[in-house]
CSV table of C-alpha atoms and ligand atoms in Angstrom, one decimal:
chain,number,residue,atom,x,y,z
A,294,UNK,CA,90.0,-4.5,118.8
A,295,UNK,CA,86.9,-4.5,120.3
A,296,UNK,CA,86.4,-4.5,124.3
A,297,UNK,CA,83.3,-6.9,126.4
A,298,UNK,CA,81.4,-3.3,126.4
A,299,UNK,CA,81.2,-3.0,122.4
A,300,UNK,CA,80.1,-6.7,122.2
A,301,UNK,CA,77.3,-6.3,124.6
A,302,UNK,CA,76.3,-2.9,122.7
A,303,UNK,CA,76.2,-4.6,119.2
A,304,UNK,CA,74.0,-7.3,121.1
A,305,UNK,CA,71.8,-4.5,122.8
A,306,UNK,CA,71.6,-3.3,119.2
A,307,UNK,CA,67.8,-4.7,119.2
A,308,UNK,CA,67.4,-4.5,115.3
A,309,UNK,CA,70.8,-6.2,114.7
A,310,UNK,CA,70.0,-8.9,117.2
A,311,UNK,CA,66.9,-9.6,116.8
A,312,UNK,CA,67.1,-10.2,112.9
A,313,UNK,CA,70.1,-12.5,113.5
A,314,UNK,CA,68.1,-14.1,116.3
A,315,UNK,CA,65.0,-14.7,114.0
A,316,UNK,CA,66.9,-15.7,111.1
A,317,UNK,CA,69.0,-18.5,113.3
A,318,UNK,CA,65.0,-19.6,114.5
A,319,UNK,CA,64.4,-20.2,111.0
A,320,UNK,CA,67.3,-22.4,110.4
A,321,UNK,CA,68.6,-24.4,113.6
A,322,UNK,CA,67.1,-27.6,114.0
A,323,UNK,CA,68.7,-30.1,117.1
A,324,UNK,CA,71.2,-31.6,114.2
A,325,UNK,CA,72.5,-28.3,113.6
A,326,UNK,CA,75.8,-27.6,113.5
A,327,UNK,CA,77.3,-23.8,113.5
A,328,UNK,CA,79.9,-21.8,113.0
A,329,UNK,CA,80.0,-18.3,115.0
A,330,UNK,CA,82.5,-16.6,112.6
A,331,UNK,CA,84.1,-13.9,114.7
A,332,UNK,CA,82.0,-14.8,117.8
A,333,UNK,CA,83.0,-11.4,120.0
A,334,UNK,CA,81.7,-12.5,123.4
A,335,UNK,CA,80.0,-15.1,122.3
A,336,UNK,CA,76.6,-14.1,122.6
A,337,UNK,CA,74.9,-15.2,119.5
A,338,UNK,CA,76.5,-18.7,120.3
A,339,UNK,CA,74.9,-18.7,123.2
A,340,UNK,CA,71.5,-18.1,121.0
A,341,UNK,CA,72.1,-20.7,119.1
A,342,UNK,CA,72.5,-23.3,121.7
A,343,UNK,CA,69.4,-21.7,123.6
A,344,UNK,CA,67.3,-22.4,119.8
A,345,UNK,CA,68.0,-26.2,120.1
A,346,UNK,CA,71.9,-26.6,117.8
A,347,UNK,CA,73.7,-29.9,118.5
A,348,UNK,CA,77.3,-28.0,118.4
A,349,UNK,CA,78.1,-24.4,117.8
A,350,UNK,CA,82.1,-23.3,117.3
A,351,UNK,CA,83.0,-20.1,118.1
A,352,UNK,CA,85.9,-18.9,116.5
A,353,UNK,CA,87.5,-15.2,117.8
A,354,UNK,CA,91.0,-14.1,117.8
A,355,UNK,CA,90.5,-11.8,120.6
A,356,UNK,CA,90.8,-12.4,124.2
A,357,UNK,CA,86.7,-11.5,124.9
A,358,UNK,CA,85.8,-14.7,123.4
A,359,UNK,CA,86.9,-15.9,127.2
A,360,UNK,CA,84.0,-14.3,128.9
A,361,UNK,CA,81.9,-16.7,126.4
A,362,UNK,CA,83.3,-20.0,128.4
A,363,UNK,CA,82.2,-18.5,131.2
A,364,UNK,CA,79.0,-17.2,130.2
A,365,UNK,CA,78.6,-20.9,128.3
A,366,UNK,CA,78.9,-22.4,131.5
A,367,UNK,CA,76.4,-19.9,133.3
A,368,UNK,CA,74.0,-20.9,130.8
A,369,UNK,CA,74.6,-25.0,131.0
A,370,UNK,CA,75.8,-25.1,127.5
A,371,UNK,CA,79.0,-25.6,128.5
A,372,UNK,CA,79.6,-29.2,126.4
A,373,UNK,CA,77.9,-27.9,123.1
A,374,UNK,CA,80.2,-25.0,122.2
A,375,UNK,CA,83.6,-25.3,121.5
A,376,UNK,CA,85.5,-22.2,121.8
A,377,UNK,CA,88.7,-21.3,119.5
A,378,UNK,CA,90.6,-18.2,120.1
A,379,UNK,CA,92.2,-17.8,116.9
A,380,UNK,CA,91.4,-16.0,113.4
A,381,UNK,CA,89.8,-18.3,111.6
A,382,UNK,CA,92.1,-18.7,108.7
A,383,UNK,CA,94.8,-20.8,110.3
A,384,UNK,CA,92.5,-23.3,112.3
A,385,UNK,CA,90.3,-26.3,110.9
A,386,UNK,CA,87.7,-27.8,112.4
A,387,UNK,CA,86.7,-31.7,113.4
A,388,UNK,CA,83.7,-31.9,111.3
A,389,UNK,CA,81.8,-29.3,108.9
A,390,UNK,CA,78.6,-27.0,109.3
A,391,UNK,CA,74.9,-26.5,108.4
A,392,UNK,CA,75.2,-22.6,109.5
A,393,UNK,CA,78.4,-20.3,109.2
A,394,UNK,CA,76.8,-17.1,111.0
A,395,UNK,CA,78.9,-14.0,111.0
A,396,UNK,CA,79.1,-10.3,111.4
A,397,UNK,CA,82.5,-9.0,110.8
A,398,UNK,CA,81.5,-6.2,109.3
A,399,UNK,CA,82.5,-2.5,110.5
A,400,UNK,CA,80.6,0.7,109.0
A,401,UNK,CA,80.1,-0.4,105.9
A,402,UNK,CA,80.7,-4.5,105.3
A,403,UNK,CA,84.1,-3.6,103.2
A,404,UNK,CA,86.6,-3.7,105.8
A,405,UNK,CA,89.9,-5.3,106.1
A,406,UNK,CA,89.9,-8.9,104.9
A,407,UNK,CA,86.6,-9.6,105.7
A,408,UNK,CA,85.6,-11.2,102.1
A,409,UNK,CA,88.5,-13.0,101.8
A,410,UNK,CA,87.6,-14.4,105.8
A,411,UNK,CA,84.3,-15.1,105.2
A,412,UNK,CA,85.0,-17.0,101.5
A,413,UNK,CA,87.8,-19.0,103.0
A,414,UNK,CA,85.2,-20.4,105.8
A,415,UNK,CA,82.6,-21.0,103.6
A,416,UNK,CA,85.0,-23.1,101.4
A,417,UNK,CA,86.5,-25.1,104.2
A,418,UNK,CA,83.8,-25.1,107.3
A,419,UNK,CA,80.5,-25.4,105.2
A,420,UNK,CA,78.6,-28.8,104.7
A,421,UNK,CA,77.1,-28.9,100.3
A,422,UNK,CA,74.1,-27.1,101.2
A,423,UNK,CA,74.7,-25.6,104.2
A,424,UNK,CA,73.4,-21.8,105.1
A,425,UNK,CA,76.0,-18.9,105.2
A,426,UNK,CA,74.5,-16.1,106.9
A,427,UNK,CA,74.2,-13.0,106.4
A,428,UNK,CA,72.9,-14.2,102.6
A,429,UNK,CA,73.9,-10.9,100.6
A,430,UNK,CA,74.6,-7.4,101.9
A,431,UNK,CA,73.5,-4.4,99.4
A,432,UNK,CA,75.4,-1.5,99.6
A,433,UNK,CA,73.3,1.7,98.0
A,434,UNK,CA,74.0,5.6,97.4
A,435,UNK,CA,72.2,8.5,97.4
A,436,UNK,CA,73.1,12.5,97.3
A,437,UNK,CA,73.4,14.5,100.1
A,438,UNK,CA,72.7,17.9,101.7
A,439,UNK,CA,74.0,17.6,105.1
A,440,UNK,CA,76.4,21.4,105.4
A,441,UNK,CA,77.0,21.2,109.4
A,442,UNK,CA,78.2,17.4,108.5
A,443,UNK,CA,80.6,18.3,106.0
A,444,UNK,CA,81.9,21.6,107.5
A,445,UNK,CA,82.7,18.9,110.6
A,446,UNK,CA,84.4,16.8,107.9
A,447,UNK,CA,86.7,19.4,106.3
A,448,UNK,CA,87.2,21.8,108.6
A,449,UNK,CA,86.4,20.4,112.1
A,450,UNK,CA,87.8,23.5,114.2
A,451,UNK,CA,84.6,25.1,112.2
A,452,UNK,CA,85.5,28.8,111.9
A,453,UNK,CA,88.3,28.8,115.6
A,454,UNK,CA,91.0,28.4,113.2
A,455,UNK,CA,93.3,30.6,115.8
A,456,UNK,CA,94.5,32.3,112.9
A,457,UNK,CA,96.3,30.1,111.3
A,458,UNK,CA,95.9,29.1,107.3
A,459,UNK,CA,94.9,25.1,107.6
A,460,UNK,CA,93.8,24.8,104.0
A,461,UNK,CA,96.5,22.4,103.4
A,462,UNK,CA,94.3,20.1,106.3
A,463,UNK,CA,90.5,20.6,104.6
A,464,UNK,CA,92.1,19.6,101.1
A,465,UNK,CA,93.3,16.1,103.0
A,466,UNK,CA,89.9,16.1,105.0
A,467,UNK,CA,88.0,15.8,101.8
A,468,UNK,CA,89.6,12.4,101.1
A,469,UNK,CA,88.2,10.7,104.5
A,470,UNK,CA,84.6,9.9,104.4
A,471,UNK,CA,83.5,9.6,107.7
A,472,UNK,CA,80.1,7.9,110.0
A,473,UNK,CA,76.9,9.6,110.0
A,474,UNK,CA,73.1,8.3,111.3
A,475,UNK,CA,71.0,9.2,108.1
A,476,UNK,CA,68.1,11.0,108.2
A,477,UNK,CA,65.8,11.1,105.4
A,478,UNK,CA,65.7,14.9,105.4
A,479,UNK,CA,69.2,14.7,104.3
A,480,UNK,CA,68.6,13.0,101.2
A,481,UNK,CA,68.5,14.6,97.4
A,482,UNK,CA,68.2,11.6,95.1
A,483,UNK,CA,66.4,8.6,95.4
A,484,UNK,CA,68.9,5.7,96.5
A,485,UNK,CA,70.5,3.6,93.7
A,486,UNK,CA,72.5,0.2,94.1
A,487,UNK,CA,76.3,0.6,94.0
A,488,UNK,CA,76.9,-2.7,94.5
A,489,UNK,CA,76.0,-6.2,96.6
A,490,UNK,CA,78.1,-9.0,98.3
A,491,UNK,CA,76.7,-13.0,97.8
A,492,UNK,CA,78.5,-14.0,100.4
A,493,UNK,CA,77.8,-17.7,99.0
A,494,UNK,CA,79.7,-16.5,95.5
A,495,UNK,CA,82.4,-13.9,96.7
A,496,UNK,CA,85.4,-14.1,95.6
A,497,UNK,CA,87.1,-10.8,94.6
A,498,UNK,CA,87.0,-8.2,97.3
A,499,UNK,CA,87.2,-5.5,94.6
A,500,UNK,CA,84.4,-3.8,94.0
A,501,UNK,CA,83.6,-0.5,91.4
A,502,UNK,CA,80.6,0.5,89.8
A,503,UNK,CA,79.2,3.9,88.4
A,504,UNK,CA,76.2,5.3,89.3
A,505,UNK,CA,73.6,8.4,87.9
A,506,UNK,CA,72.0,10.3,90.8
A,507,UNK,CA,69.2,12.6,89.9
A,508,UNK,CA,68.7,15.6,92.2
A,509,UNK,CA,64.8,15.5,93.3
A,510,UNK,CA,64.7,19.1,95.1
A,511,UNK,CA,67.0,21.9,94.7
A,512,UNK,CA,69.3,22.0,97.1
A,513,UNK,CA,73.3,22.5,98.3
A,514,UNK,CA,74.9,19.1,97.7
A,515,UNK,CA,77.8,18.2,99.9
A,516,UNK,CA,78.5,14.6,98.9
A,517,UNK,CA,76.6,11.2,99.2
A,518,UNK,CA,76.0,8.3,101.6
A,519,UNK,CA,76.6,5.1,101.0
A,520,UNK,CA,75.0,2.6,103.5
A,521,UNK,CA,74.0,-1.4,103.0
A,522,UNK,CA,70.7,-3.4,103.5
A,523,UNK,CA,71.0,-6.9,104.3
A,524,UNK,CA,69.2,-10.2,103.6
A,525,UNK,CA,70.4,-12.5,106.8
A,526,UNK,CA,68.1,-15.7,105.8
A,527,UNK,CA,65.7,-15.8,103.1
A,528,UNK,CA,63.5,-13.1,103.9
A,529,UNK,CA,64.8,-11.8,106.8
A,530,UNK,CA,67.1,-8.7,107.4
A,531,UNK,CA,67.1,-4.6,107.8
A,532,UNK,CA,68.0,-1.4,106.2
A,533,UNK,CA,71.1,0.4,107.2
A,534,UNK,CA,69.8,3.9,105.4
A,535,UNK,CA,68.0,6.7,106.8
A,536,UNK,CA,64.8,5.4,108.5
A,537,UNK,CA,62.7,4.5,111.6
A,538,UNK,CA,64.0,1.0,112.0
A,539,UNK,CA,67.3,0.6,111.6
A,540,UNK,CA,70.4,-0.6,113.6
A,541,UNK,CA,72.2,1.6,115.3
A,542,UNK,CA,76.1,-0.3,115.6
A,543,UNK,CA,76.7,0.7,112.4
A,544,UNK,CA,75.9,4.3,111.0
A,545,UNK,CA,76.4,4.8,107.5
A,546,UNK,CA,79.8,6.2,105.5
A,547,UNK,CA,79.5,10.2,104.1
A,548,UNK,CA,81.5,10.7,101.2
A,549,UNK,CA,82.1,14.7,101.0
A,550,UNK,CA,82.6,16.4,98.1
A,551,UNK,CA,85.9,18.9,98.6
A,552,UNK,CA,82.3,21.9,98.1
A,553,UNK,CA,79.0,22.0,98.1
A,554,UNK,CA,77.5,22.2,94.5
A,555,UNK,CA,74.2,23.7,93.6
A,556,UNK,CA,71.8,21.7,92.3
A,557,UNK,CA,67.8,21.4,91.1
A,558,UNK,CA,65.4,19.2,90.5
A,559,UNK,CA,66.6,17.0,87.7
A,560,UNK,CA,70.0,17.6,87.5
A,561,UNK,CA,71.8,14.7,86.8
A,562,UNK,CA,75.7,13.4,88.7
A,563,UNK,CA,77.8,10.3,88.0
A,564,UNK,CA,79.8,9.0,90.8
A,565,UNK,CA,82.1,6.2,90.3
A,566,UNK,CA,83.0,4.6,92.9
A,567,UNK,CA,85.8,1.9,93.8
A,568,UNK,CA,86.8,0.1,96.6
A,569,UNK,CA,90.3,-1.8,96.6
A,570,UNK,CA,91.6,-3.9,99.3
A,571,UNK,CA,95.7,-3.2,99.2
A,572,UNK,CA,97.4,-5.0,102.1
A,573,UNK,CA,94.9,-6.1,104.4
A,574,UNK,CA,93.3,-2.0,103.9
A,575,UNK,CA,90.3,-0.7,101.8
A,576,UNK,CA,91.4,2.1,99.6
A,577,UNK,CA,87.8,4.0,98.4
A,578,UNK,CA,88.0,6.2,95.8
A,579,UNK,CA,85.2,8.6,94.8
A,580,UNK,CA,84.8,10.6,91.1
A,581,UNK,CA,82.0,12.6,90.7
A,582,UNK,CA,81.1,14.2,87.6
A,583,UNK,CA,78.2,16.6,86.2
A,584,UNK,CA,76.2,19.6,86.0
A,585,UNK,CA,75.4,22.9,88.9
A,586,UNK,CA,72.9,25.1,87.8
A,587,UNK,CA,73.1,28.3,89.0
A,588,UNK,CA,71.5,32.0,88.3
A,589,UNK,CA,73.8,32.1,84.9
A,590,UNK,CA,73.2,28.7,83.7
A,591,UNK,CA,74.7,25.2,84.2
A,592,UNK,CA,78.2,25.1,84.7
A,593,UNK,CA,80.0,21.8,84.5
A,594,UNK,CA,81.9,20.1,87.7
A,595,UNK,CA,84.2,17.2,88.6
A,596,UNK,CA,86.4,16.1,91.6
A,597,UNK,CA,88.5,13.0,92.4
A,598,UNK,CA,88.9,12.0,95.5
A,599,UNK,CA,90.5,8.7,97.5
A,600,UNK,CA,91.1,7.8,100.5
A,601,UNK,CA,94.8,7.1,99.7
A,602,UNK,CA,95.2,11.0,99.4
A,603,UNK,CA,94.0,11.7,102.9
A,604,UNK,CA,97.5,9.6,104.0
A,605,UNK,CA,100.3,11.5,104.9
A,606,UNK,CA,102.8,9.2,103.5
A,607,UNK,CA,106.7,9.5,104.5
A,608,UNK,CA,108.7,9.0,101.8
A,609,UNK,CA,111.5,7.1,103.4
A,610,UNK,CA,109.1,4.6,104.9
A,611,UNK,CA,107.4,4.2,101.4
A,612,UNK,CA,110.9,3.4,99.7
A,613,UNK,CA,111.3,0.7,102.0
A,614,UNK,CA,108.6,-1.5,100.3
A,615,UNK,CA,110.1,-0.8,97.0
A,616,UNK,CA,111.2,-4.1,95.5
A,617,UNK,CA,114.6,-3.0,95.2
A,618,UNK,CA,115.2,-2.3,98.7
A,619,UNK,CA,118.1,-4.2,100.7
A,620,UNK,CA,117.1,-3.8,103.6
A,621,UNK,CA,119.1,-3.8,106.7
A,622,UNK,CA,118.3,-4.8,110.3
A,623,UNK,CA,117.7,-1.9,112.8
A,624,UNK,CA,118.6,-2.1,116.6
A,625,UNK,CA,115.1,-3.1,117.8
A,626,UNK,CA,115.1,-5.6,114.8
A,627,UNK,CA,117.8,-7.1,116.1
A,628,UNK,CA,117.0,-7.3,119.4
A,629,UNK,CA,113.7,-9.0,118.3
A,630,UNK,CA,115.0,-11.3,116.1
A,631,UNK,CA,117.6,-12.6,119.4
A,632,UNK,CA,114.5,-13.2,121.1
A,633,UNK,CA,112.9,-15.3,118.7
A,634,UNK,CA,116.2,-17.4,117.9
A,635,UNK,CA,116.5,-18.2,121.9
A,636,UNK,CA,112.4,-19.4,121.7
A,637,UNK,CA,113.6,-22.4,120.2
A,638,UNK,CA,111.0,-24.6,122.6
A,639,UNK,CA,113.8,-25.6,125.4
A,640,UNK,CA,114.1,-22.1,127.0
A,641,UNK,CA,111.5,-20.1,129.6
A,642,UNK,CA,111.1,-16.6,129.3
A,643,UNK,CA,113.1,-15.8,132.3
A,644,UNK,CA,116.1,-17.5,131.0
A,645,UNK,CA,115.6,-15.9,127.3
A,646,UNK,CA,115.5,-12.3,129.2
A,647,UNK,CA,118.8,-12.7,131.3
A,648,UNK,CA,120.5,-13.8,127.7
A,649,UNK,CA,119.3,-11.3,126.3
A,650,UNK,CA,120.0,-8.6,129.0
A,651,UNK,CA,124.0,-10.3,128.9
A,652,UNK,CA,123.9,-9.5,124.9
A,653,UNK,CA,122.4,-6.1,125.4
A,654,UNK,CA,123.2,-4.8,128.6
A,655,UNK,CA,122.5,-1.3,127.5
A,656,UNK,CA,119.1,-1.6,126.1
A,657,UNK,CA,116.6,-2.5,129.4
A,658,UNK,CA,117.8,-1.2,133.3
A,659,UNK,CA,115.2,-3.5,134.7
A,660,UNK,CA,114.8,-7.1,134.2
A,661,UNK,CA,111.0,-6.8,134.6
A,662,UNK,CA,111.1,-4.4,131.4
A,663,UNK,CA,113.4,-7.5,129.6
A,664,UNK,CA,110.2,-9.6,130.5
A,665,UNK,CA,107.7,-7.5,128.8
A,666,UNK,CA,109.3,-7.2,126.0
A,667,UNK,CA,110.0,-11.4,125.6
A,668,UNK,CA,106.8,-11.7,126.9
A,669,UNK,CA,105.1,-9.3,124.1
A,670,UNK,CA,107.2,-11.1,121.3
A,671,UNK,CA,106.3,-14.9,123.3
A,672,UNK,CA,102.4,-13.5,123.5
A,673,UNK,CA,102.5,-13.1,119.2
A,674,UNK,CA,104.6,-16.0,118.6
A,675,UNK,CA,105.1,-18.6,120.2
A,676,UNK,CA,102.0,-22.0,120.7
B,252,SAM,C1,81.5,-6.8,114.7
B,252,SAM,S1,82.3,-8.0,115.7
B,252,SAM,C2,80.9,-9.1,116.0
B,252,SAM,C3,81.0,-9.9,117.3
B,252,SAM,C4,79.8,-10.9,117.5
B,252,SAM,N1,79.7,-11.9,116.5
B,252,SAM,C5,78.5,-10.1,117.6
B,252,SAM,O1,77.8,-10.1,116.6
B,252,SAM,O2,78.2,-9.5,118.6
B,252,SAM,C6,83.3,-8.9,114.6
B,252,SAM,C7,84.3,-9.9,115.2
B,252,SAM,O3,84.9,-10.6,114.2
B,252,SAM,C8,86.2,-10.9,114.6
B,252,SAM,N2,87.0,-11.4,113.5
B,252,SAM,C9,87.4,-10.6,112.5
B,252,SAM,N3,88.2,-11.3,111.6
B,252,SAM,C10,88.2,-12.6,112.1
B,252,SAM,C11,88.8,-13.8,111.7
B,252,SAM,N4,89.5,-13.9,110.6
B,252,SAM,N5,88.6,-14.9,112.4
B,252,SAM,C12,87.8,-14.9,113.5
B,252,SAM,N6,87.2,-13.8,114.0
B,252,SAM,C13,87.4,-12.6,113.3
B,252,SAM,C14,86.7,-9.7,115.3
B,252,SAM,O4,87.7,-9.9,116.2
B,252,SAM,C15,85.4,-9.2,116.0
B,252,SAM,O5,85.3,-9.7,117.3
């Protein structure tokens, strides 16, 4: 959940803005209709009203997208934005759109649901040969020497370990890959493409694809980046790699290696790469495979790594998604589900917290803490 200071940093993010801003110049004409897809604070639908669109909707679960009525109103486009706090799945709108505009991305643009978000409001918001911007995002990988990086990643405490043996903790490290700003220094291989979303084709959020990297320099290799490069509108966008120009919002994702690995000039890796979305989450798995070459020769390497192992996973809590389990309501499921049968559309809060105080009597000393706990369960639930 982003706050009203993140929004205004991704807009003071002059790269990012300003190739949004120039790619909704090249498009909006006074008939325009748009769609802000995950609007934030509303800034960009602001821009679009300022370039001349008839009717912008800006759609944004979270509460920020408030401070854009307000700033609408500031501005005097008040009557041309229509502003609907909600995720954009469960809403439709009164008419469709010339322009879906949206940047949901995190990191890298594989996060949570945002393929399946972005496909659904093409599908239902856009007019037959409307725009959906950004156009295609391409997400490329290169090797990596970068040993302060990945001795942060593994081993953060660096070499305070207080004396105690934490191997068990750099083993699980090695399966996170975490945010860097690239540098070209860091680089070993030329970049290669792992893979690119068409956001006007996507369907499947899945994406896996196997790569050679050839070492240019000899060098300690501690993993690779992967980073994207985006087309907004035909012939407009920017590169999130290493380089002078680049945005700064969203950094770039280090994939460590569990050790560095010695490598020269023309030694060749494979890294095979998948990303799965399981429950709402992206689950990245890295296998890299190939060749160091040290004083005695080349000697042959290979490590699997995933995301999923860097979990600490209970047991007992796994079992409970196991198709065969019965499950059983606990106390605080209980309590909640009072609370929703007493919402039945007749009742105030205030009347649902004394019946549910009388039923519980043990469970809240305070009828203010009854409140906040109807009034959290109202808050998800209730129109
Ligand atoms: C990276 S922020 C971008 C905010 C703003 N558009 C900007 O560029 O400054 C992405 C926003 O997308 C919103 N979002 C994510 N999924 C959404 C969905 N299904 N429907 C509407 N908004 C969504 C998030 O709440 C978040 O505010």
């Amino acid at each position: 959940m982003y706050s009203l200071y993140d929004y205004s940093n991704m807009f003071a993010d002059k790269v990012r803005a300003d190739t949004y801003i120039r790619a909704l110049e090249s498009l909006i004409t006074p008939e325009s209709v748009i769609v802000d897809l995950g609007a934030g604070s509303g800034l960009f639908s602001l821009i679009a009203c300022k370039l001349g669109a008839r009717k912008v909707y800006a759609i944004e679960p979270s509460n920020c997208i408030q401070a854009g009525k307000t700033l609408a109103k500031d501005c005097g486009f008040g009557d041309r934005i229509d502003w609907i706090q909600n995720d954009s799945r469960k809403i439709q709108l009164k008419e469709q759109a010339d322009i879906i505009l949206s940047d949901i991305r995190g990191i890298l643009p594989l996060i949570d649901n945002n393929i399946e978000v972005i496909a659904d409001a093409k599908n239902r918001f856009l007019k037959n040969g409307g725009h959906i911007l950004p156009i295609v995002d391409t997400l490329h990988i290169a090797l990596v020497e970068n040993s302060k990086l990945h001795q942060k990643c593994l081993s953060p405490w660096k070499n305070r370990n207080y004396g105690l043996e934490l191997q068990f903790l750099s083993e699980r490290h090695a399966n996170y890959w975490c945010s860097v700003r690239p540098k070209q220094k860091h680089l070993v291989s030329k970049a290669e493409k792992w893979a690119a979303i068409d956001y006007a084709s996507v369907k499947d959020p899945n994406f896996s694809n196997t790569v050679t990297l050839t070492a240019e320099r000899s060098a300690s290799v501690h993993g690779f980046y992967l980073w994207f490069d985006t087309e907004i509108a035909p012939g407009i966008g920017f590169s999130g790699g290493p380089g002078k120009i680049r945005p700064s919002v969203y950094g770039c994702a280090f994939f460590p290696w569990p050790e560095p690995v010695e490598m020269k000039a023309g030694d060749e890796v494979s890294v095979h790469v998948e990303a799965s979305l399981i429950a709402g989450e992206y689950i990245w798995l890295w296998n890299t495979s190939g060749f160091s070459s040290s004083e005695s020769g080349k000697e042959a390497f290979s490590f699997t790594q995933s995301s999923f192992q860097s979990e600490v996973t209970a047991l007992a809590q796994l079992r409970k998604r196991a198709h065969s389990h019965v499950p059983k309501l606990s106390d605080d499921g209980a309590l909640q589900s009072a609370v929703l049968h007493l919402m039945d559309g007749d009742r105030d809060l205030e009347v649902i917290t004394r019946k549910l105080m009388a039923k519980y009597p043990e469970r809240f000393s305070k009828f203010e803490e009854g409140l906040a706990f109807v009034g959290n369960i109202s808050e998800e639930f209730s129109h």
